[in-house]
Amino acid sequence: RCFHFCKLPGRVMGIRLLRFTSVVIIVLLLVAGALTALLPTIKDDKLPNSRREPKPQSQSALDSFTLIMQTYNRTDLLLKLLNHYQAIPHLHKIIVVWNNIGEKTPEEMWNSLGPHPVPVVFKVQTVNRMRNRLQNFPDLETKAVLMMDDDTLVSAHDLAFAFSVWQQFPEHIVGFVPRKHISTPSGVYSYGSFELQNPGFGNGDQYSMVLIGAAFFHRGYLEDFQQQPEAVYALIDETQNCDDIAMNFLVAKHTGKPSGVFVKPVDIRNLEKDTNTGYSGMWHRAEHLLQRSYCVNKLVNIYDGMPLKYSNIMISQFGFPNYANHKNKM
Amino acid sequence: RCFHFCKLPGRVMGIRLLRFTSVVIIVLLLVAGALTALLPTIKDDKLPNSRREPKPQSQSALDSFTLIMQTYNRTDLLLKLLNHYQAIPHLHKIIVVWNNIGEKTPEEMWNSLGPHPVPVVFKVQTVNRMRNRLQNFPDLETKAVLMMDDDTLVSAHDLAFAFSVWQQFPEHIVGFVPRKHISTPSGVYSYGSFELQNPGFGNGDQYSMVLIGAAFFHRGYLEDFQQQPEAVYALIDETQNCDDIAMNFLVAKHTGKPSGVFVKPVDIRNLEKDTNTGYSGMWHRAEHLLQRSYCVNKLVNIYDGMPLKYSNIMISQFGFPNYANHKNKM
């Protein structure tokens, strides 16, 4: 029998064991707490449905693009289009250039109908200018810009493909609407589309511009646009037109190559007639095309030469919608 | 009167004048003769018709290409195709790789039916090998090679366009026949076309090879081909197949990009059934496709990796045959 000695270790060990165990438990709890803090937080907008897909990785600047959409007097179309475009793969953010001067943006409504796949920024303008969309917006975080008119619907498939094409031709305007200029014996240029005579380089047609109202291009060109001669801004403001022609001049001058790469759209639609504002786009004005020919000649003056170059490359997506698009008799 | 003195100058001057005049005449004749020698010579093959078109400028190495066509047991098709291909714009020369061992080439007949727009060289082979066409022929003067199978007819329009595309993508195989490989969970690769499952990079299909039996590529790749591991030649010789797959591996390794660029042909035809030799191509052999899958896996072994990359870019000629090929609802 061991009295004092035996009891003492027991009691000491007992106390120490107790303390030790307590400390261990407390440490474990702290560690558990720390781990919990590192877990992804449950968002405020938790859905009752627990089969919600995990939040996608934040898109890197190289693998995603920013949609810039200027809008005037067609908010109904704008909202319809935003519902479509907000879900395009690889989209990083949407910048809406609000040309409805003095009118409230639909930001409140937009927020109340969240959540949204991407953030939308409404840039309120002070003057209704066509070239407002060509500002070098500080909100831009991606290399690529997708510029769309507020009445144009391009399918997600087309956009995903065209974005991948842009990534292979990042110094070009990669888009869905090709146009051309032709020169005439008098030296005066004319602007148009397929209805104009082919420029005569072999057979088939050529294009020398890709319109920016449905196209991808590098954000660097927005920076460049800020450095153009005043006369260019004056021309665009005077006509409320031709900003896209000016951009093609800029890009062609910069690269020394054709400014654009045309991607043939599978599904592109103009929703103009669906607007209930009754407002139809600028291109319906009687003088629209004449203005654009006028712009081509003015820009040649301003830039002291014709930098636009022709291309006849038309790009489509191999095997989409199905292999019939490349089937042949062999 | 002046006797001696007067006569002397007269006689002296007379002689001198005579000599001088003779010298002048002789010099003029020599100059005329030299000028005549510099004039273009009338060729032996002068035509009775004096409205013959002027001989075109010699095509520069950058603006023209050399057709290399290997042939075996289909001389009737060969000659039919030569009549077509000899007139293709930008063609510099034709090299016929004669795999009919021991048989006389049709060179005599060819010459008797001249003149021809371009020179043709018949390269007589000693062994009937598939890879004979991949020699680095000293006859090659152009940067670009157009390689065609001896049963394939591609329209001049298609060739002119594809050549212009190659000039924009000179490090790629630019051609009309896309194929792909797919990888399977077991790590074994399979070779095929649209019938194979899509590789799964988004929607639509992908290709990872462009066959050299109807394609443009840079002559540098023929030089490179001479530097490949022996096992590659052994594989091609063993299968009498797969030289084109090997070339795609070579190009992909070299560029780190997809080896080919697919140009959708408007008019491509296989004339196989038109031959009166009764010889049908190698691809009719039962084991043809299995061989090609076999080759893909062997080449991955030889090159210690899979260098082929996927692309879904399909290029067509804008506005050819007419604008309907890019018309849209907008």
XYZ file of C-alpha atoms in Angstrom:
660
model
C 0.000 0.000 0.000
C 1.360 3.407 -0.900
C -0.288 6.316 0.769
C 1.221 9.652 0.336
C 3.431 8.885 -2.500
C 0.838 7.000 -4.435
C -1.869 9.517 -3.954
C 0.359 12.411 -4.879
C 1.307 11.263 -8.390
C -2.261 10.275 -8.916
C -3.557 13.625 -7.886
C -0.746 15.501 -9.625
C -1.070 13.459 -12.709
C -4.732 13.716 -12.468
C -4.596 17.491 -12.372
C -1.929 17.673 -15.029
C -3.783 15.241 -17.183
C -6.882 17.258 -16.714
C -5.109 20.453 -17.577
C -3.362 18.818 -20.462
C -6.582 17.420 -21.796
C -8.294 20.772 -21.423
C -5.530 22.545 -23.230
C -5.660 19.987 -26.010
C -9.401 20.392 -26.318
C -9.171 24.149 -26.387
C -6.441 24.047 -29.005
C -8.468 21.686 -31.119
C -11.467 23.975 -30.880
C -9.389 26.955 -31.906
C -7.985 25.082 -34.856
C -11.446 23.968 -35.835
C -12.647 27.527 -35.558
C -9.814 28.744 -37.729
C -10.541 26.127 -40.347
C -14.177 27.068 -40.363
C -13.257 30.673 -40.940
C -11.288 29.623 -44.000
C -14.195 27.758 -45.544
C -16.089 29.590 -48.314
C -18.772 31.728 -46.713
C -22.368 31.037 -47.472
C -23.627 33.977 -49.413
C -26.591 36.085 -48.409
C -28.386 34.957 -51.507
C -28.505 31.341 -50.464
C -30.889 29.289 -52.475
C -33.226 26.776 -50.898
C -31.978 24.289 -53.435
C -28.845 22.708 -52.088
C -27.799 21.370 -55.493
C -26.432 24.754 -56.441
C -23.369 24.632 -58.649
C -20.095 25.764 -57.109
C -19.120 29.391 -57.772
C -16.851 29.468 -60.836
C -13.253 30.592 -60.586
C -12.708 34.276 -61.089
C -11.943 34.705 -64.795
C -8.413 35.797 -65.484
C -7.770 38.871 -67.583
C -6.497 36.739 -70.448
C -9.282 34.230 -70.570
C -12.241 36.536 -70.351
C -13.643 39.644 -71.969
C -15.666 42.729 -71.080
C -18.867 43.535 -72.901
C -19.319 47.220 -73.703
C -22.817 48.087 -74.836
C -23.895 51.613 -75.564
C -27.594 52.286 -75.358
C -29.964 55.039 -76.424
C -33.714 55.009 -76.249
C -34.029 51.225 -76.262
C -33.977 50.208 -72.659
C -36.406 47.379 -73.287
C -34.025 45.830 -75.813
C -31.089 46.549 -73.555
C -32.597 44.576 -70.675
C -33.604 41.717 -72.953
C -30.086 41.565 -74.331
C -28.475 41.834 -70.929
C -30.357 38.757 -69.801
C -28.796 36.920 -72.704
C -25.296 38.356 -72.621
C -24.803 38.174 -68.869
C -24.540 34.397 -69.198
C -22.044 34.166 -72.041
C -19.047 31.969 -71.171
C -15.820 33.851 -70.453
C -17.621 37.112 -69.803
C -15.969 39.087 -67.021
C -18.076 42.204 -66.697
C -20.597 44.330 -68.573
C -20.213 48.069 -69.094
C -23.393 49.793 -70.196
C -22.750 53.192 -71.736
C -25.896 55.108 -70.829
C -26.630 57.681 -73.520
C -30.096 58.489 -72.192
C -29.102 61.832 -70.840
C -30.872 62.883 -67.679
C -32.722 59.585 -67.408
C -32.203 57.217 -64.502
C -30.403 54.019 -65.294
C -32.164 50.702 -64.609
C -29.539 49.908 -61.972
C -32.007 49.570 -59.127
C -34.179 47.220 -61.079
C -31.134 45.300 -62.134
C -29.972 44.875 -58.565
C -33.378 43.877 -57.351
C -33.418 41.092 -59.889
C -30.098 39.643 -58.801
C -28.025 37.643 -58.420
C -26.337 38.076 -61.753
C -23.507 36.016 -63.223
C -21.311 39.062 -63.725
C -21.163 42.611 -62.468
C -22.735 45.344 -64.578
C -21.574 48.922 -64.489
C -23.791 51.712 -65.794
C -21.682 54.602 -67.101
C -23.917 57.648 -67.126
C -23.019 60.065 -69.935
C -23.459 63.814 -69.996
C -23.812 64.218 -73.743
C -25.396 61.766 -76.161
C -22.394 60.986 -78.339
C -21.786 57.993 -80.589
C -18.155 57.898 -79.500
C -18.986 57.636 -75.820
C -18.511 53.898 -76.082
C -14.914 54.392 -77.188
C -13.703 55.827 -73.896
C -10.895 54.080 -72.090
C -13.073 52.963 -69.190
C -11.148 52.389 -65.961
C -13.610 49.592 -65.194
C -11.954 47.499 -67.907
C -9.931 44.681 -66.401
C -9.662 42.346 -69.349
C -7.475 42.526 -72.422
C -10.412 41.782 -74.668
C -13.424 43.947 -75.291
C -16.628 42.679 -76.852
C -18.560 45.601 -78.271
C -22.211 45.073 -79.158
C -24.918 47.355 -80.439
C -27.970 47.500 -78.208
C -30.184 45.857 -80.804
C -27.958 42.946 -81.828
C -28.318 39.413 -80.559
C -25.452 37.038 -81.255
C -25.684 33.470 -79.991
C -23.470 32.276 -77.156
C -21.905 29.701 -79.480
C -20.901 32.370 -81.970
C -19.445 34.550 -79.224
C -17.511 31.744 -77.570
C -16.026 30.777 -80.924
C -15.261 34.340 -82.009
C -13.549 34.978 -78.683
C -11.314 31.963 -79.264
C -10.531 33.328 -82.716
C -9.702 36.756 -81.269
C -7.273 35.058 -78.879
C -5.434 33.817 -81.988
C -5.620 37.210 -83.709
C -5.466 39.661 -80.796
C -4.337 42.631 -82.865
C -7.359 42.457 -85.142
C -11.014 43.372 -84.841
C -12.650 39.947 -84.845
C -16.332 40.226 -85.595
C -19.447 39.354 -87.474
C -20.140 42.255 -89.824
C -17.764 42.827 -92.757
C -17.784 45.926 -94.923
C -15.583 47.362 -97.597
C -14.469 50.489 -99.356
C -13.723 50.699 -103.025
C -11.659 53.238 -104.842
C -12.848 54.802 -108.032
C -10.834 56.194 -110.958
C -11.439 59.703 -109.648
C -9.657 58.778 -106.441
C -12.829 59.198 -104.418
C -13.660 56.279 -102.164
C -17.026 54.711 -101.613
C -18.253 52.651 -98.692
C -20.483 49.626 -98.861
C -21.048 45.922 -98.635
C -21.472 43.042 -101.075
C -23.548 45.193 -103.385
C -20.472 47.185 -104.336
C -18.210 45.955 -107.082
C -15.532 43.561 -105.886
C -12.187 45.242 -105.549
C -10.854 42.997 -108.261
C -8.144 41.009 -106.556
C -8.874 37.684 -108.128
C -12.320 36.204 -107.760
C -14.806 36.452 -104.948
C -15.263 39.491 -102.739
C -13.074 41.298 -100.219
C -13.738 43.207 -97.020
C -11.621 45.951 -95.532
C -13.468 46.650 -92.297
C -15.176 44.728 -89.552
C -17.782 46.787 -87.738
C -17.313 47.180 -84.013
C -21.009 46.887 -83.211
C -20.551 43.128 -82.987
C -16.882 42.419 -82.501
C -13.973 41.632 -80.216
C -10.909 43.847 -80.100
C -8.014 44.611 -77.786
C -8.579 47.242 -75.114
C -5.347 48.871 -76.216
C -7.226 50.279 -79.154
C -9.462 52.242 -76.795
C -6.336 53.811 -75.348
C -5.081 54.529 -78.860
C -8.393 56.077 -79.779
C -7.853 58.768 -77.151
C -4.741 59.867 -79.034
C -6.322 60.582 -82.397
C -6.404 63.933 -84.200
C -9.193 66.220 -83.048
C -10.604 66.145 -86.541
C -11.551 62.506 -86.041
C -13.678 63.306 -82.989
C -15.192 66.264 -84.806
C -16.114 64.017 -87.735
C -17.781 61.419 -85.524
C -19.646 64.091 -83.579
C -20.722 65.878 -86.739
C -22.160 62.726 -88.283
C -23.073 60.839 -85.104
C -21.734 57.992 -87.192
C -18.454 56.472 -88.388
C -16.813 55.727 -85.059
C -16.428 52.181 -86.274
C -14.856 53.262 -89.548
C -12.438 55.420 -87.577
C -11.524 52.430 -85.397
C -10.807 50.335 -88.466
C -8.532 53.076 -89.812
C -6.756 53.152 -86.462
C -6.233 49.406 -86.317
C -5.121 49.135 -89.945
C -2.619 51.930 -89.441
C -1.329 50.242 -86.323
C -0.861 46.786 -87.797
C -0.188 47.498 -91.462
C -2.527 44.590 -92.153
C -6.265 44.178 -92.749
C -7.943 45.582 -89.654
C -10.471 42.855 -89.233
C -11.033 39.139 -89.265
C -14.534 38.148 -90.268
C -16.155 35.280 -88.393
C -19.283 34.052 -90.094
C -22.092 34.062 -87.541
C -24.380 31.061 -87.284
C -27.042 32.952 -85.385
C -27.103 36.729 -85.378
C -30.299 38.726 -85.133
C -31.321 42.320 -85.201
C -33.984 42.938 -82.577
C -34.750 46.453 -83.710
C -38.293 45.732 -84.702
C -38.944 44.234 -81.286
C -38.500 47.484 -79.450
C -41.575 49.142 -78.061
C -39.910 52.536 -77.974
C -40.488 52.857 -81.687
C -36.925 54.051 -82.011
C -35.112 52.613 -84.994
C -31.366 52.720 -85.306
C -29.221 55.372 -86.911
C -28.635 53.263 -89.969
C -32.170 53.888 -91.099
C -31.455 57.533 -91.711
C -31.591 58.286 -95.417
C -28.111 59.700 -95.464
C -26.494 56.886 -93.479
C -24.507 55.210 -96.239
C -23.607 58.451 -97.963
C -22.317 59.687 -94.628
C -20.125 56.652 -94.308
C -18.604 57.163 -97.748
C -18.073 60.784 -96.743
C -16.333 59.615 -93.571
C -14.003 57.302 -95.469
C -12.821 60.172 -97.631
C -12.484 62.563 -94.694
C -10.479 60.033 -92.729
C -8.160 59.485 -95.695
C -7.561 63.241 -95.601
C -7.018 63.325 -91.876
C -4.646 60.363 -91.902
C -3.057 61.419 -95.166
C -3.559 58.109 -96.883
C -5.743 55.021 -97.080
C -4.549 52.503 -94.486
C -7.376 49.983 -94.928
C -6.337 46.686 -96.470
C -8.416 43.973 -98.038
C -8.955 40.455 -96.834
C -11.065 37.563 -98.088
C -10.595 35.246 -95.137
C -13.881 34.028 -93.708
C -13.692 31.932 -90.563
C -16.281 29.412 -89.426
C -16.364 26.910 -86.614
C -15.344 23.460 -87.783
C -18.117 20.928 -87.356
C -20.632 23.267 -85.797
C -23.586 22.873 -85.616
C -22.558 19.555 -87.165
C -20.139 17.997 -89.607
C -22.326 18.923 -92.556
C -20.615 22.287 -92.589
C -17.488 20.708 -94.035
C -18.763 17.546 -95.665
C -17.591 17.008 -99.200
C -17.934 14.545 -102.005
C -14.591 12.836 -101.388
C 46.473 76.527 -157.542
C 48.034 74.335 -154.933
C 49.709 71.232 -156.060
C 51.510 69.250 -153.579
C 50.132 70.830 -150.544
C 46.579 70.836 -151.660
C 46.594 67.311 -152.907
C 48.192 66.076 -149.792
C 45.516 67.254 -147.352
C 42.889 66.114 -149.753
C 44.396 62.679 -150.088
C 45.234 62.509 -146.398
C 41.835 63.763 -145.394
C 40.281 61.547 -147.933
C 42.031 58.526 -146.518
C 41.417 59.608 -143.003
C 37.814 60.342 -143.739
C 37.512 57.008 -145.391
C 39.123 55.286 -142.481
C 37.068 57.258 -140.007
C 33.860 56.490 -141.815
C 34.757 52.825 -142.037
C 35.518 52.685 -138.364
C 32.235 54.390 -137.563
C 30.347 51.976 -139.745
C 32.060 48.983 -138.218
C 31.393 50.264 -134.716
C 27.758 50.839 -135.558
C 27.475 47.331 -136.945
C 29.031 45.892 -133.809
C 26.670 47.860 -131.612
C 23.732 46.744 -133.692
C 24.928 43.180 -133.467
C 25.253 43.468 -129.698
C 21.771 44.903 -129.415
C 20.392 42.105 -131.520
C 22.044 39.570 -129.283
C 20.296 41.138 -126.305
C 16.852 40.847 -127.862
C 14.692 37.913 -126.653
C 15.402 34.931 -128.859
C 12.640 33.390 -130.865
C 12.034 29.996 -129.389
C 12.065 26.767 -131.335
C 8.452 26.214 -130.553
C 7.180 29.209 -132.427
C 3.517 29.128 -133.148
C 2.064 30.076 -136.521
C -0.446 32.228 -134.675
C 1.090 35.603 -134.110
C -1.504 36.565 -131.484
C 0.337 34.503 -128.950
C 0.263 35.995 -125.459
C 3.516 37.379 -124.160
C 5.538 34.996 -122.004
C 4.679 35.696 -118.378
C 7.273 36.953 -115.959
C 9.210 34.250 -114.219
C 7.412 33.619 -110.932
C 9.431 34.643 -107.953
C 10.153 32.102 -105.252
C 7.815 33.874 -102.863
C 4.826 34.271 -105.119
C 4.692 30.805 -106.584
C 4.669 27.188 -105.538
C 5.881 23.796 -106.730
C 3.479 20.921 -107.205
C 4.796 17.564 -106.015
C 2.689 14.638 -107.169
C 3.629 11.058 -106.483
C 2.167 8.470 -108.791
C 1.756 4.724 -108.839
C -0.166 2.646 -111.308
C -2.465 5.479 -112.391
C -0.735 7.121 -115.267
C -4.028 7.849 -116.984
C -5.203 9.873 -113.997
C -1.810 11.473 -113.662
C -1.901 12.826 -117.190
C -5.478 14.009 -116.823
C -4.558 15.818 -113.639
C -1.377 17.279 -115.090
C -3.409 18.908 -117.824
C -5.443 20.598 -115.120
C -2.715 21.454 -112.665
C -0.184 22.709 -115.178
C -2.360 25.798 -115.658
C -2.940 26.759 -112.051
C -2.038 30.406 -111.320
C 1.192 30.893 -109.396
C 2.483 27.427 -110.234
C 6.237 27.414 -110.791
C 7.074 23.823 -111.631
C 5.721 20.294 -111.304
C 7.691 17.425 -109.793
C 6.255 13.996 -110.571
C 7.549 11.317 -108.218
C 7.503 8.225 -110.419
C 6.867 5.154 -108.268
C 6.286 2.851 -111.228
C 9.559 1.043 -110.839
C 11.171 -0.084 -114.023
C 8.512 1.547 -116.175
C 9.288 4.371 -118.575
C 7.951 7.781 -117.601
C 5.598 9.563 -120.007
C 8.216 12.263 -120.490
C 8.517 11.759 -124.220
C 4.812 11.973 -124.708
C 4.695 14.996 -122.450
C 7.329 16.786 -124.481
C 5.714 15.897 -127.768
C 2.536 17.523 -126.561
C 4.168 20.796 -125.617
C 4.460 23.641 -125.074
C 3.458 23.537 -121.448
C 2.886 26.445 -119.087
C 5.436 25.155 -116.602
C 8.305 22.690 -116.587
C 7.657 19.167 -115.365
C 10.347 16.999 -113.869
C 9.891 13.240 -113.641
C 11.808 11.839 -110.668
C 12.315 8.153 -111.326
C 12.389 6.128 -108.106
C 14.227 2.869 -107.472
C 11.898 1.525 -104.793
C 8.152 2.009 -104.581
C 7.938 3.836 -101.265
C 5.190 6.050 -99.915
C 7.753 8.425 -98.468
C 9.494 8.992 -101.792
C 7.485 12.191 -102.187
C 8.993 13.568 -98.991
C 12.521 13.866 -100.322
C 14.186 17.246 -100.321
C 14.225 17.555 -104.093
C 16.968 19.817 -105.430
C 14.552 20.826 -108.187
C 12.561 22.806 -105.637
C 13.018 26.527 -106.154
C 9.985 27.882 -104.356
C 9.315 28.284 -100.648
C 5.909 26.703 -101.016
C 5.113 23.134 -101.927
C 1.693 21.982 -103.070
C 1.419 18.254 -102.536
C -1.390 16.402 -104.295
C -2.368 12.768 -104.488
C -2.519 11.430 -108.028
C -6.269 10.914 -107.871
C -7.352 14.237 -106.412
C -8.729 17.125 -108.395
C -8.983 20.471 -106.661
C -10.307 23.466 -108.568
C -8.004 26.297 -109.556
C -10.094 28.710 -107.473
C -9.607 26.598 -104.379
C -5.878 26.312 -104.979
C -5.377 30.007 -105.644
C -7.235 30.854 -102.451
C -5.504 28.215 -100.329
C -2.135 29.425 -101.581
C -3.005 32.963 -100.452
C -3.997 31.535 -97.075
C -0.708 29.609 -96.832
C 1.138 32.881 -97.476
C -0.532 34.193 -94.312
C 0.200 31.004 -92.355
C 3.491 29.798 -93.850
C 4.466 27.619 -90.902
C 1.323 25.529 -91.143
C 0.069 22.801 -93.453
C -2.737 24.592 -95.274
C -5.026 22.116 -96.976
C -8.367 20.630 -97.726
C -8.592 17.397 -95.734
C -8.847 17.620 -91.938
C -8.487 14.655 -89.615
C -8.169 14.149 -85.916
C -6.925 11.908 -83.166
C -8.720 11.326 -79.925
C -7.332 10.062 -76.675
C -9.096 7.423 -74.678
C -9.060 6.811 -70.925
C -6.592 3.972 -71.446
C -4.131 6.436 -72.930
C -4.319 4.770 -76.334
C -4.996 7.126 -79.215
C -7.344 6.592 -82.091
C -7.316 8.199 -85.523
C -10.307 9.300 -87.505
C -12.557 11.962 -88.899
C -15.936 13.462 -88.042
C -17.294 10.044 -87.101
C -15.117 9.998 -84.011
C -16.330 11.611 -80.830
C -15.499 15.290 -80.612
C -12.531 15.920 -78.368
C -14.789 17.821 -76.014
C -13.397 21.320 -76.060
C -16.662 23.160 -76.141
C -19.098 22.476 -78.921
C -18.513 21.551 -82.521
C -15.658 19.384 -83.730
C -11.883 19.771 -83.808
C -9.152 18.609 -86.152
C -5.537 17.978 -85.294
C -4.105 17.113 -88.686
C -4.368 18.307 -92.247
C -3.453 15.613 -94.742
C -0.640 16.413 -97.129
C -2.293 14.724 -100.099
C -4.014 18.031 -100.864
C -2.138 20.785 -99.088
C 0.412 23.569 -99.149
C 3.375 23.560 -96.800
C 6.815 25.110 -96.515
C 9.672 23.295 -98.246
C 11.630 23.595 -94.994
C 9.560 20.751 -93.665
C 10.951 18.452 -96.363
C 14.415 19.301 -95.115
C 13.283 18.658 -91.545
C 11.797 15.356 -92.572
C 15.244 14.117 -93.545
C 16.343 14.577 -89.933
C 13.777 12.353 -88.283
C 14.501 9.245 -86.188
C 15.027 6.087 -88.256
C 12.017 4.566 -86.566
C 9.785 7.033 -88.393
C 10.999 5.888 -91.795
C 10.716 2.278 -90.710
C 7.118 2.869 -89.648
C 6.162 4.489 -92.931
C 7.884 1.769 -94.912
C 6.333 -0.985 -92.822
C 2.806 0.354 -93.321
C 3.253 2.052 -96.697
C 1.062 4.599 -94.992
C 1.199 7.403 -92.410
C 3.778 9.654 -94.034
C 1.206 12.426 -93.712
C 0.600 11.717 -90.047
C 4.359 11.822 -89.480
C 4.541 15.191 -91.238
C 1.805 16.567 -88.987
C 3.721 15.371 -85.922
C 6.834 17.072 -87.272
C 5.093 20.371 -87.929
C 3.252 20.396 -84.605
C 6.494 19.722 -82.748
C 8.173 22.484 -84.656
C 5.557 25.171 -84.078
C 4.019 24.136 -80.770
C 0.689 24.964 -82.417
C -1.916 23.043 -84.414
C -0.069 21.698 -87.439
C -2.691 22.528 -89.983
C -5.109 25.140 -91.170
C -8.189 23.728 -92.855
C -9.480 25.507 -95.944
C -12.924 24.326 -96.913
C -12.813 23.324 -100.563
C -15.562 24.460 -102.893
C -14.736 21.879 -105.527
C -12.637 18.861 -104.684
C -13.061 15.519 -106.428
C -11.627 12.076 -106.160
C -11.066 10.641 -109.620
C -10.212 7.155 -108.431
C -13.156 5.503 -110.082
C -12.190 7.110 -113.377
C -8.962 5.194 -113.697
C -8.827 2.443 -116.256
C -5.966 0.720 -114.506
C -8.447 -0.704 -112.024
C -6.056 0.307 -109.257
C -7.770 1.784 -106.257
C -5.924 3.751 -103.641
C -4.261 2.507 -100.499
C -7.055 3.818 -98.367
C -9.328 1.054 -99.570
C -7.271 -1.561 -97.808
C -9.240 -3.078 -94.967
C -6.610 -2.247 -92.424
C -6.076 1.346 -93.562
C -7.697 3.196 -90.659
C -6.473 0.749 -88.056
C -2.985 1.252 -89.433
C -3.317 4.967 -89.009
C -4.377 4.630 -85.386
C -1.420 2.302 -84.948
C 0.843 4.921 -86.494
C -0.397 7.648 -84.150
C 0.488 5.549 -81.125
C 3.863 4.501 -82.560
C 4.748 8.093 -83.336
C 3.819 9.167 -79.809
C 6.310 6.534 -78.620
C 8.994 7.627 -81.042
C 8.565 11.320 -80.222
C 7.953 10.623 -76.552
C 4.745 12.577 -76.376
C 1.718 13.762 -78.324
C 2.595 17.015 -80.093
C -0.622 17.317 -82.139
C -2.898 20.164 -81.108
C -6.515 20.782 -81.884
C -8.020 23.549 -83.952
C -11.557 24.350 -85.002
C -10.764 27.126 -87.443
C -12.308 26.565 -90.860
C -11.415 29.057 -93.556
C -13.500 29.864 -96.607
C -13.191 32.449 -99.318
C -15.337 35.490 -98.604
C -17.963 36.038 -101.263
C -17.003 33.120 -103.465
C -18.716 31.813 -105.538
C -21.024 34.657 -104.508
C -22.132 36.703 -101.530
C -24.619 34.049 -100.488
C -21.826 32.333 -98.614
C -21.943 35.019 -95.932
C -25.436 36.409 -96.251
C -27.327 36.678 -92.986
C -30.665 37.769 -91.688
C -29.444 41.126 -90.424
